[in-house]
Amino acid sequence: MAYSAKLRVWRGDATSGELQDFEVEAEEGEVVLDLIHRLQATQTPDLAVRWNCKAGKCGSCSAEVNGRPRLLCMTRMSIFGEDEVITVTPMRAFPVIRDLVPDVSYNYEKAREIPSFTPPEGLEPGEYRMQQVDVERSQEFRKCIECFLCQDTCHVIRDHEENKESFAGPRFLMRVAELEMHPLDVADRVGDAQDVHGLGYCNITKCCTEVCPEGIRITDNALIPMKERVADRRYDPIVWLGNKIFKR
Ligand code: SF4
Ligand code: F3S
Ligand code: FES
């Protein structure tokens, strides 16, 4: 049954903005993005919203619904009461461009800081061989759709602009972990994880894992194993001695 849903949408730009209230018709089975589109079509043709696939796969429609980082296209209206006010705001950790569209370039800057996959010298594409268990390990991380909801929710940068320079955020620390765990990657990622990408800022609150729409166990499977490798490298006396001898 159709009903009139109450939407409260943030509208504005980098200089100022406000929450505005709307009543928008909702049909059975719809998601929040459907209502944002109907709002655009019927009342606010200049409302800015980023989206692409409407299938939870492009990572474009990230925003916050009632304060929780979510994909608008995967958030069913049926999880809210018909009388509930549904507040839709842009991701808070990034500067706003307009309305629901944030500037996520911080994420691309962090991506560029990570050296790419580095196979052993002389090994040509087509000659790569790895065990199935190693393929499966990185497969989980490669499900990432780069929605940046994990980046948005992590308290290290959510309200701390000053940490952005030294903290890559969960998505990119996960990328470092993926490469570090790759059996054919010969680059040394452990030191940089701590010193360049800011792994030490993460105090494993797991909020990133909770909001990941792909269900990637970012904290347990990427961040904690990386922390263990850093601890081994820096504080295990046997590993430390081995590194010293090996480096001579
Ligand atoms: Fe989005 Fe999950 Fe990738 Fe983070 S790890 S960017 S939450 S898909
Ligand atoms: Fe942030 Fe996730 Fe660590 S939310 S503190 S990166 S566990
Ligand atoms: Fe592609 Fe929502 S529109 S993930």
Coordinates of C-alpha atoms and ligand atoms in Angstrom, one line a residue:
M1 CA 0.0 0.0 0.0
A2 CA 1.3 3.4 -0.9
Y3 CA 1.7 5.9 1.9
S4 CA 3.2 9.4 2.4
A5 CA 6.7 9.1 3.8
K6 CA 8.3 11.8 5.8
L7 CA 11.8 12.7 4.5
R8 CA 14.2 15.2 6.1
V9 CA 16.9 15.9 3.6
W10 CA 20.1 18.0 4.0
R11 CA 20.3 20.6 1.3
G12 CA 23.1 23.1 0.8
D13 CA 26.7 23.4 -0.4
A14 CA 30.2 23.9 1.1
T15 CA 29.3 27.2 2.5
S16 CA 25.9 26.5 4.3
G17 CA 23.0 24.2 4.4
E18 CA 20.0 23.0 6.3
L19 CA 17.6 20.1 6.8
Q20 CA 14.4 20.4 4.8
D21 CA 11.2 18.4 5.4
F22 CA 9.3 16.7 2.6
E23 CA 6.4 14.3 2.2
V24 CA 7.0 11.8 -0.6
E25 CA 4.9 9.0 -1.7
A26 CA 6.3 5.5 -1.0
E27 CA 5.3 2.3 -2.6
E28 CA 5.7 -1.2 -1.2
G29 CA 9.2 -2.7 -1.8
E30 CA 10.9 0.6 -2.4
V31 CA 14.3 1.8 -1.1
V32 CA 15.3 5.2 0.2
L33 CA 16.9 6.0 -3.2
D34 CA 13.5 5.5 -4.9
L35 CA 12.1 8.2 -2.7
I36 CA 15.0 10.6 -3.3
H37 CA 14.4 10.1 -7.0
R38 CA 10.7 10.7 -6.6
L39 CA 11.5 13.8 -4.6
Q40 CA 13.8 15.0 -7.4
A41 CA 11.1 14.3 -10.0
T42 CA 8.2 15.9 -8.2
Q43 CA 9.5 18.7 -5.9
T44 CA 13.2 19.4 -6.0
P45 CA 14.6 19.0 -9.5
D46 CA 17.9 20.5 -8.5
L47 CA 18.5 18.1 -5.6
A48 CA 22.0 16.6 -6.0
V49 CA 22.5 12.9 -5.3
R50 CA 25.2 10.5 -6.6
W51 CA 24.1 7.1 -7.8
N52 CA 24.7 4.7 -10.6
C53 CA 23.8 1.0 -10.4
K54 CA 20.9 0.9 -8.0
A55 CA 22.0 -2.6 -7.1
G56 CA 24.5 -2.1 -4.3
K57 CA 27.5 -2.7 -6.6
C58 CA 28.9 0.7 -7.7
G59 CA 29.4 2.3 -4.3
S60 CA 28.1 5.7 -5.5
C61 CA 25.0 6.3 -3.4
S62 CA 26.6 6.3 0.1
A63 CA 25.0 8.7 2.5
E64 CA 23.7 8.7 6.1
V65 CA 20.2 7.6 6.9
N66 CA 19.1 8.6 10.5
G67 CA 22.8 9.1 11.2
R68 CA 24.0 5.6 10.0
P69 CA 26.3 5.3 7.0
R70 CA 24.3 3.3 4.4
L71 CA 23.9 2.7 0.6
L72 CA 20.7 4.6 -0.3
C73 CA 19.8 1.9 -2.9
M74 CA 20.1 -0.9 -0.4
T75 CA 18.2 0.7 2.4
R76 CA 14.6 -0.6 2.3
M77 CA 11.8 1.8 3.4
S78 CA 10.2 -1.2 5.2
I79 CA 12.8 -1.0 8.0
F80 CA 11.3 2.4 9.1
G81 CA 7.8 3.0 10.5
E82 CA 5.4 4.8 8.1
D83 CA 5.2 7.7 10.6
E84 CA 8.9 7.9 11.2
V85 CA 10.9 10.9 9.9
I86 CA 13.7 9.5 7.8
T87 CA 16.7 11.9 7.8
V88 CA 19.0 11.7 4.8
T89 CA 22.4 13.5 5.1
P90 CA 25.6 13.4 3.1
M91 CA 28.6 11.3 4.5
R92 CA 29.9 13.4 7.4
A93 CA 33.6 12.6 7.1
F94 CA 34.0 14.3 3.7
P95 CA 33.4 17.9 2.6
V96 CA 30.1 18.5 0.9
I97 CA 29.9 19.6 -2.7
R98 CA 26.1 20.0 -2.8
D99 CA 23.2 18.4 -1.1
L100 CA 23.9 14.6 -0.7
V101 CA 27.1 14.7 -2.8
P102 CA 30.3 14.8 -0.9
D103 CA 33.9 15.3 -2.2
V104 CA 35.5 11.9 -1.6
S105 CA 38.9 12.8 -3.1
Y106 CA 40.6 12.1 0.2
N107 CA 40.1 8.4 -0.6
Y108 CA 41.7 8.6 -4.0
E109 CA 44.7 10.4 -2.5
K110 CA 45.1 7.6 0.0
A111 CA 44.8 5.0 -2.7
R112 CA 47.6 6.6 -4.6
E113 CA 49.9 6.5 -1.6
I114 CA 49.9 2.6 -1.7
P115 CA 52.6 1.1 -4.0
S116 CA 50.9 -1.2 -6.5
F117 CA 51.2 -5.0 -6.6
T118 CA 54.9 -5.9 -6.9
P119 CA 55.7 -9.4 -8.2
P120 CA 59.2 -10.8 -8.0
E121 CA 61.6 -9.5 -10.7
G122 CA 61.5 -11.6 -13.9
L123 CA 58.1 -13.2 -13.2
E124 CA 55.9 -12.4 -16.1
P125 CA 52.1 -12.1 -16.1
G126 CA 50.9 -15.6 -17.0
E127 CA 53.6 -17.2 -14.8
Y128 CA 51.9 -16.4 -11.5
R129 CA 51.1 -19.4 -9.5
M130 CA 49.4 -19.3 -6.1
Q131 CA 47.5 -21.7 -3.8
Q132 CA 43.7 -21.6 -3.7
V133 CA 43.8 -20.7 0.0
D134 CA 45.7 -17.5 -0.9
V135 CA 43.2 -16.7 -3.7
E136 CA 40.3 -17.1 -1.3
R137 CA 42.0 -14.9 1.4
S138 CA 42.3 -11.9 -0.9
Q139 CA 38.9 -12.6 -2.6
E140 CA 37.1 -11.3 0.5
F141 CA 39.0 -8.0 0.3
R142 CA 38.4 -7.7 -3.4
K143 CA 34.6 -7.6 -2.9
C144 CA 35.1 -4.0 -1.9
I145 CA 32.9 -1.6 -3.9
E146 CA 34.7 1.5 -2.7
C147 CA 31.5 3.0 -1.2
F148 CA 33.7 4.6 1.5
L149 CA 31.1 4.0 4.2
C150 CA 33.8 2.4 6.4
Q151 CA 36.0 5.5 5.9
D152 CA 33.0 7.7 6.8
T153 CA 32.2 5.8 10.0
C154 CA 35.7 5.4 11.4
H155 CA 36.0 7.8 14.4
V156 CA 39.7 8.4 13.6
I157 CA 38.7 10.8 10.8
R158 CA 35.0 11.2 11.2
D159 CA 35.3 14.2 13.5
H160 CA 39.1 14.7 13.1
E161 CA 40.1 16.4 9.9
E162 CA 43.6 16.7 11.3
N163 CA 44.1 12.9 11.2
K164 CA 43.4 12.6 7.5
E165 CA 46.9 13.3 6.5
S166 CA 48.4 10.5 8.5
F167 CA 45.6 7.9 8.4
A168 CA 44.6 6.0 5.3
G169 CA 41.4 4.6 6.8
P170 CA 40.1 1.0 6.9
R171 CA 39.5 0.6 3.2
F172 CA 43.1 1.4 2.3
L173 CA 44.7 -0.3 5.3
M174 CA 42.7 -3.4 4.1
R175 CA 44.3 -2.9 0.6
V176 CA 47.7 -2.8 2.3
A177 CA 46.9 -6.0 4.1
E178 CA 45.6 -7.7 0.9
L179 CA 48.9 -6.9 -0.8
E180 CA 51.0 -7.9 2.2
M181 CA 49.2 -11.3 2.3
H182 CA 49.6 -11.9 -1.4
P183 CA 52.2 -14.7 -1.8
L184 CA 53.7 -13.1 -4.9
D185 CA 54.0 -9.5 -3.6
V186 CA 57.6 -8.8 -2.6
A187 CA 57.2 -5.2 -1.4
D188 CA 57.7 -4.7 2.3
R189 CA 54.3 -3.4 3.4
V190 CA 54.5 -3.8 7.2
G191 CA 56.6 -0.8 8.1
D192 CA 54.7 1.5 5.9
A193 CA 51.4 0.3 7.3
Q194 CA 52.3 1.7 10.6
D195 CA 54.5 4.7 9.6
V196 CA 52.9 5.9 6.4
H197 CA 49.3 4.7 6.4
G198 CA 48.6 5.2 10.2
L199 CA 47.6 1.7 11.3
G200 CA 48.5 2.6 14.9
Y201 CA 45.5 5.1 14.9
C202 CA 43.1 2.2 14.6
N203 CA 42.0 0.9 18.0
I204 CA 39.9 -1.9 16.5
T205 CA 36.4 -0.5 17.3
K206 CA 35.1 -2.5 14.4
C207 CA 32.6 0.2 13.3
C208 CA 34.0 -0.1 9.8
T209 CA 33.1 -3.8 9.7
E210 CA 29.6 -3.1 11.0
V211 CA 28.7 -0.7 8.1
C212 CA 30.4 -2.5 5.2
P213 CA 27.6 -3.4 2.8
E214 CA 29.7 -6.3 1.4
G215 CA 30.1 -7.9 4.8
I216 CA 33.9 -7.8 4.6
R217 CA 35.4 -8.5 8.0
I218 CA 37.8 -5.6 7.7
T219 CA 38.9 -5.5 11.3
D220 CA 39.3 -9.2 12.0
N221 CA 40.7 -10.3 8.7
A222 CA 42.8 -7.3 7.6
L223 CA 43.5 -4.8 10.3
I224 CA 44.2 -7.1 13.2
P225 CA 46.5 -9.4 11.2
M226 CA 48.4 -6.4 10.0
K227 CA 48.8 -5.2 13.6
E228 CA 50.1 -8.6 14.5
R229 CA 52.7 -8.4 11.7
V230 CA 53.8 -5.0 12.9
A231 CA 54.0 -6.2 16.5
D232 CA 56.0 -9.3 15.4
R233 CA 58.4 -7.1 13.3
R234 CA 58.9 -4.5 16.0
Y235 CA 58.6 -6.3 19.3
D236 CA 59.2 -10.0 18.9
P237 CA 63.0 -10.4 19.8
I238 CA 63.5 -13.5 17.6
V239 CA 61.9 -11.8 14.5
W240 CA 63.8 -8.6 15.3
L241 CA 67.1 -10.6 15.5
G242 CA 66.2 -12.5 12.3
N243 CA 65.6 -9.2 10.5
K244 CA 68.9 -7.8 11.7
I245 CA 70.8 -10.8 10.5
F246 CA 68.9 -11.1 7.2
K247 CA 69.5 -7.4 6.4
R248 CA 73.3 -7.6 6.9
Ligands
SF4_1 FE1 32.6 0.0 1.3 FE2 33.2 -2.2 2.6 FE3 34.8 -1.3 0.7 FE4 34.7 0.0 3.0 S1 35.5 -2.1 2.7 S2 34.7 0.9 1.0 S3 32.6 -0.3 3.5 S4 32.7 -2.1 0.5
F3S2 FE1 38.4 2.7 12.5 FE2 37.7 0.3 11.8 FE3 39.9 0.7 13.3 S1 36.4 1.9 12.5 S2 39.4 2.4 14.5 S3 39.6 1.4 11.2 S4 38.5 -1.0 13.4
FES3 FE1 25.2 1.7 -6.9 FE2 23.8 2.3 -4.8 S1 23.6 3.1 -6.8 S2 25.6 1.1 -4.9

